Structures are given as C-alpha cells and as structure tokens.
mmCIF file of C-alpha atoms in Angstrom:
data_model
loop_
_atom_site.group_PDB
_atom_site.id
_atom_site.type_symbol
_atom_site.label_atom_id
_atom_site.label_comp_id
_atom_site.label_asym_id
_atom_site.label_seq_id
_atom_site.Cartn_x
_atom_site.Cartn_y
_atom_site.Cartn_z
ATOM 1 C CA UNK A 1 98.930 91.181 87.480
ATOM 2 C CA UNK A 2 98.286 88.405 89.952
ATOM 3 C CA UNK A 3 95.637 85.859 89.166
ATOM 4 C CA UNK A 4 94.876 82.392 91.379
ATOM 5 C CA UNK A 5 93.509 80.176 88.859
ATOM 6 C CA UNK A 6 91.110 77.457 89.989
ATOM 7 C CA UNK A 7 89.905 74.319 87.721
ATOM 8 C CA UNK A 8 86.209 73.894 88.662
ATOM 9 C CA UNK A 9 83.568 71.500 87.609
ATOM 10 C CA UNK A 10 80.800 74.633 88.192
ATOM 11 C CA UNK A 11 80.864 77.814 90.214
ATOM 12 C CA UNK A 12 78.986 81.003 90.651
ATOM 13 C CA UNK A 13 79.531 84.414 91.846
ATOM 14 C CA UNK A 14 76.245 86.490 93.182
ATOM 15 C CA UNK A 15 76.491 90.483 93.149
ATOM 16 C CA UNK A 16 75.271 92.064 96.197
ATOM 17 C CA UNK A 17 72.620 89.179 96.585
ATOM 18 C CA UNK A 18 71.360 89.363 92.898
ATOM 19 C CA UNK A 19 70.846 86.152 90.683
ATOM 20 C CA UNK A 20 74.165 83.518 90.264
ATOM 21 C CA UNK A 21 76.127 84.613 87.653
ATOM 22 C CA UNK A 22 77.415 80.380 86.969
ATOM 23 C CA UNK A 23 79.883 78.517 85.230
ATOM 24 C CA UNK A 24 80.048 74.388 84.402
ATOM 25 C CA UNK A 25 83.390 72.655 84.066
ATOM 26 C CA UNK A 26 86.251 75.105 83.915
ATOM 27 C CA UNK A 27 88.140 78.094 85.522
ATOM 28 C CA UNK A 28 87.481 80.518 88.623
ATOM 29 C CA UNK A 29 90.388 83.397 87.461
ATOM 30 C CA UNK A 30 90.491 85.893 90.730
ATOM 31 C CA UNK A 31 92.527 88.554 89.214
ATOM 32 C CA UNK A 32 94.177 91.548 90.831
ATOM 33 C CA UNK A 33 96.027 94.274 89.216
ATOM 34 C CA UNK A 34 98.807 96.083 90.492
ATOM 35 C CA UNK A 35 100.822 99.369 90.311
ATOM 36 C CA UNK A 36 102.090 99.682 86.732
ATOM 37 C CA UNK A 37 100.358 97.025 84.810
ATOM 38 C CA UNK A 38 99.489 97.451 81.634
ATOM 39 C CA UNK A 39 97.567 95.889 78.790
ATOM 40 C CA UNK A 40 100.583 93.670 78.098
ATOM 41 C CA UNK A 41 100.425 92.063 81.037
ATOM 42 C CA UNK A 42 96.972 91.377 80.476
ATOM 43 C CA UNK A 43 97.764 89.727 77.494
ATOM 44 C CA UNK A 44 100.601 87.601 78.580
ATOM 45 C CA UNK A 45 98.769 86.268 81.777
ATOM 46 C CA UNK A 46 95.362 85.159 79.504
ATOM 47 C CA UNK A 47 97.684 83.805 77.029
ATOM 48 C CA UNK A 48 99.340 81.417 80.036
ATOM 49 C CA UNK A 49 95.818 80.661 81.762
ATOM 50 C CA UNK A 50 94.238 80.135 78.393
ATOM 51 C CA UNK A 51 97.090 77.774 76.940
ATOM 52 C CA UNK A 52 97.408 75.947 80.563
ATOM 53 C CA UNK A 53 97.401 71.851 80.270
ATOM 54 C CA UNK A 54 95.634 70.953 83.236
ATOM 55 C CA UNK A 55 92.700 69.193 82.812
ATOM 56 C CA UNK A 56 92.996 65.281 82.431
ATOM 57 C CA UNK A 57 93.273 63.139 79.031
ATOM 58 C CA UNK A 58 91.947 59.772 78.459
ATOM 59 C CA UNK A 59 94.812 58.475 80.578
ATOM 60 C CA UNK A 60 94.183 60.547 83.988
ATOM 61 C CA UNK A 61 97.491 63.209 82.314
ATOM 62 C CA UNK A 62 96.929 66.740 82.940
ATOM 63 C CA UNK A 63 97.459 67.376 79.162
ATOM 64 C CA UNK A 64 94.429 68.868 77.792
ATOM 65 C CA UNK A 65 93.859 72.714 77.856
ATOM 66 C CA UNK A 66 90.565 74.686 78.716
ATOM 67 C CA UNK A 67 89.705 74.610 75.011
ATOM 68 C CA UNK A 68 90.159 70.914 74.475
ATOM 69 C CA UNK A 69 87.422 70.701 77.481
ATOM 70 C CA UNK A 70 84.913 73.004 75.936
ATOM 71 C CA UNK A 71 85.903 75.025 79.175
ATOM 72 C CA UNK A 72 83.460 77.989 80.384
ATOM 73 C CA UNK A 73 85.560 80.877 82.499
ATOM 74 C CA UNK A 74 84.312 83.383 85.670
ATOM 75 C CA UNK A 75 86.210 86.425 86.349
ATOM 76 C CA UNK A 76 86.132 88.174 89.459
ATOM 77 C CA UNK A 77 88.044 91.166 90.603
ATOM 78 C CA UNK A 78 90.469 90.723 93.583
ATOM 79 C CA UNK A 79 92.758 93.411 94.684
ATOM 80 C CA UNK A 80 93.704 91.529 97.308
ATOM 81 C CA UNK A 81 95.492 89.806 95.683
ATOM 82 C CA UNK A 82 97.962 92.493 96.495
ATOM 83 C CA UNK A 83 98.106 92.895 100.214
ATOM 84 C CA UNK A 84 100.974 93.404 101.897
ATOM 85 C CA UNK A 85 100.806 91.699 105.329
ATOM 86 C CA UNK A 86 104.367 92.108 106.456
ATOM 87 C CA UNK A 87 103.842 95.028 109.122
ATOM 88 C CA UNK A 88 101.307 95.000 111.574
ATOM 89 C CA UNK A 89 97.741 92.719 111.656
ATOM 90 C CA UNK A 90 95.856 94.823 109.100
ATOM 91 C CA UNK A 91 96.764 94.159 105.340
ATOM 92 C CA UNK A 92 97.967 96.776 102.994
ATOM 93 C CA UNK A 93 96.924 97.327 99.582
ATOM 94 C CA UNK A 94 99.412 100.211 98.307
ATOM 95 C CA UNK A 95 100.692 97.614 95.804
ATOM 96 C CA UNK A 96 97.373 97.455 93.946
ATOM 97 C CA UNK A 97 96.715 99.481 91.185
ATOM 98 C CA UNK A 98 94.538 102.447 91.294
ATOM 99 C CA UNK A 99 90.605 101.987 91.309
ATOM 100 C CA UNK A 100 90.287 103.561 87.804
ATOM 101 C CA UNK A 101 93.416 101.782 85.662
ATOM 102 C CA UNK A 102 92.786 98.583 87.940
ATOM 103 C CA UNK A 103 88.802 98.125 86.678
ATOM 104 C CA UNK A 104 90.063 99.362 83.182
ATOM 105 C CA UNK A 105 92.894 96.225 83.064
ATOM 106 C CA UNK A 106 90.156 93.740 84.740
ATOM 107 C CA UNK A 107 87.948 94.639 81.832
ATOM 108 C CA UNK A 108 90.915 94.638 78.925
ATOM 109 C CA UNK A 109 91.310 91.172 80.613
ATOM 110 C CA UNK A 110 87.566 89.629 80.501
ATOM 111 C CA UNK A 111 87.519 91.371 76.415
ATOM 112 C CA UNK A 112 90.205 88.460 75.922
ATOM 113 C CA UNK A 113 88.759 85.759 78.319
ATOM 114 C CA UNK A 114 85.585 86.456 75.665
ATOM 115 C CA UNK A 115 87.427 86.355 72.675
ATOM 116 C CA UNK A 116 88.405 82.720 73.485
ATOM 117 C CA UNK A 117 85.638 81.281 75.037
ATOM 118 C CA UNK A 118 82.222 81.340 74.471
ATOM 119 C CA UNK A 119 80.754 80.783 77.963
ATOM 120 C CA UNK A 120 82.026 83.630 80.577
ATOM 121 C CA UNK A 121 81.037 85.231 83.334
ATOM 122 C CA UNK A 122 81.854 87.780 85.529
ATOM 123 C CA UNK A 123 81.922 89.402 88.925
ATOM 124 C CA UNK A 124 81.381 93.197 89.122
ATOM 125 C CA UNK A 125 84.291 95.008 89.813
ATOM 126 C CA UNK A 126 84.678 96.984 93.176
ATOM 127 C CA UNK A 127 81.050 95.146 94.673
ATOM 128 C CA UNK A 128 80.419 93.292 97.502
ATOM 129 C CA UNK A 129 80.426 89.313 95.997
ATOM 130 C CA UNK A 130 80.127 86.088 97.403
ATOM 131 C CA UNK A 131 81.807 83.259 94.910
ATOM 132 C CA UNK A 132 80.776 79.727 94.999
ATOM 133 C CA UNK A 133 82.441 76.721 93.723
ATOM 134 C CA UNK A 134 83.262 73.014 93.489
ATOM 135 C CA UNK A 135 86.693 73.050 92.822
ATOM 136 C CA UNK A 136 87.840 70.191 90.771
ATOM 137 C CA UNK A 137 91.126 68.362 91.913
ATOM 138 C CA UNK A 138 91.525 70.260 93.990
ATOM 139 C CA UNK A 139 93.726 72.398 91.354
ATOM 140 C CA UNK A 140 94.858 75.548 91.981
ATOM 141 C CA UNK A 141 97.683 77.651 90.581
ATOM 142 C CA UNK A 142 99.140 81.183 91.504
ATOM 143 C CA UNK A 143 100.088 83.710 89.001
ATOM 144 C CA UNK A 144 102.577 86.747 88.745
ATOM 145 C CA UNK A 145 103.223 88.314 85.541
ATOM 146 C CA UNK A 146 106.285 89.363 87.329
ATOM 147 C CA UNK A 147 107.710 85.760 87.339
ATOM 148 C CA UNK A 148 105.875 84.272 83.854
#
C-alpha cells in the first residue's frame, strides 16, 4: 500500500459535485493499493500514520501525534498512486491492485482510520472527486508498506 499523508488545518473532498465531505485540523491520507496487499498491510500502514509525531508541541517540536491534537482524518482512494511512468508519456497502472480487492483494502483501511478517530471522512472509491485543502506546514510524507 502507498499512502501520501498530508497534515491539514481543514480539507474537503466533493463526490461528483455533491455536498463537501470536510475535515478541521488533521490528515488528508490518499491511499492506493497495489498487487498483493493484504489486510496486514493495511494494518501496519494505519498503525505508522496513526502513531506519526508530526504536529507541533508547546515548543514549535513535531512531537505530538494526531491523537494528542484531537485530529479528524479524510480518506480518499488513489490508485495512482501506482503508476508506472517509466515507458512512454501515458502512465501505467498494472501495479495497482484489482478494482474489487483494491476498494475491499481501502475500506478494511477507513474501518481502522474509524476505530481511532472519531471525526472521518471519506472519498468514494472509483468516483470522479475533487479534494480541497489547506495544507498545514506544508507537511507531507510518502508511504510504502514495502519500505516501513
């Protein structure tokens, strides 16, 4: 699983032009799954996001973690995540997980987001989306399972 974490101070993800799905302080998680993830995976990469120190102390450290923040969480689906740009101009996506176990993993992943936070949100897997947000920092982080 591949997931590019941003710290936000709101954000907000509209499905095919409905009403703003929206988040305060916290994290944007756009997650992709890929060929042969499983459940574990899942686990281990919430486990990292969720127990990441990056939001500041009462000293400007990055030492607290989303929890310490009261941090709310928005989870949108992002196979792209997986392209494969090395031949050609158009992106390949062979390295993403199939439709079905990919939206079945994306969901496994937002039960656990849930379980540890009470404000979340979501996109709407495989819909068209436009995301919104004020990231805070900036701070951004990339995320392989692979390399955790």
């Amino acid at each position: 699983m591949r997931a590019v974490v941003q710290c936000v101070s709101k954000a907000s993800v509209s499905v095919e032009g409905g009403e703003p799905r929206c988040i305060g302080r916290g994290y944007v998680v756009l997650l992709g799954v890929g060929q042969g993830d499983t459940e574990a995976e899942a686990e281990r990469l919430w486990e990292k996001v969720r127990k990441m120190r990056v939001f500041e102390d009462e000293a400007g450290k990055t030492n607290l973690a989303l929890a310490d923040v009261g941090g709310e969480v928005l989870v949108v689906s992002q196979f792209t995540l997986y392209a494969n740009c090395r031949r050609g101009n158009r992106p390949s996506f062979t390295d993403a997980a199939p439709p079905d176990e990919a939206q079945r993993l994306y969901e496994r992943f937002v039960e656990l987001v849930r379980r540890d936070v009470p404000v979340v949100q979501t996109g709407e897997f495989g819909a068209m989306m436009d995301v919104a947000l004020v990231n805070h920092g900036p701070f951004t982080i990339c995320l392989d399972t692979d390399s955790l």
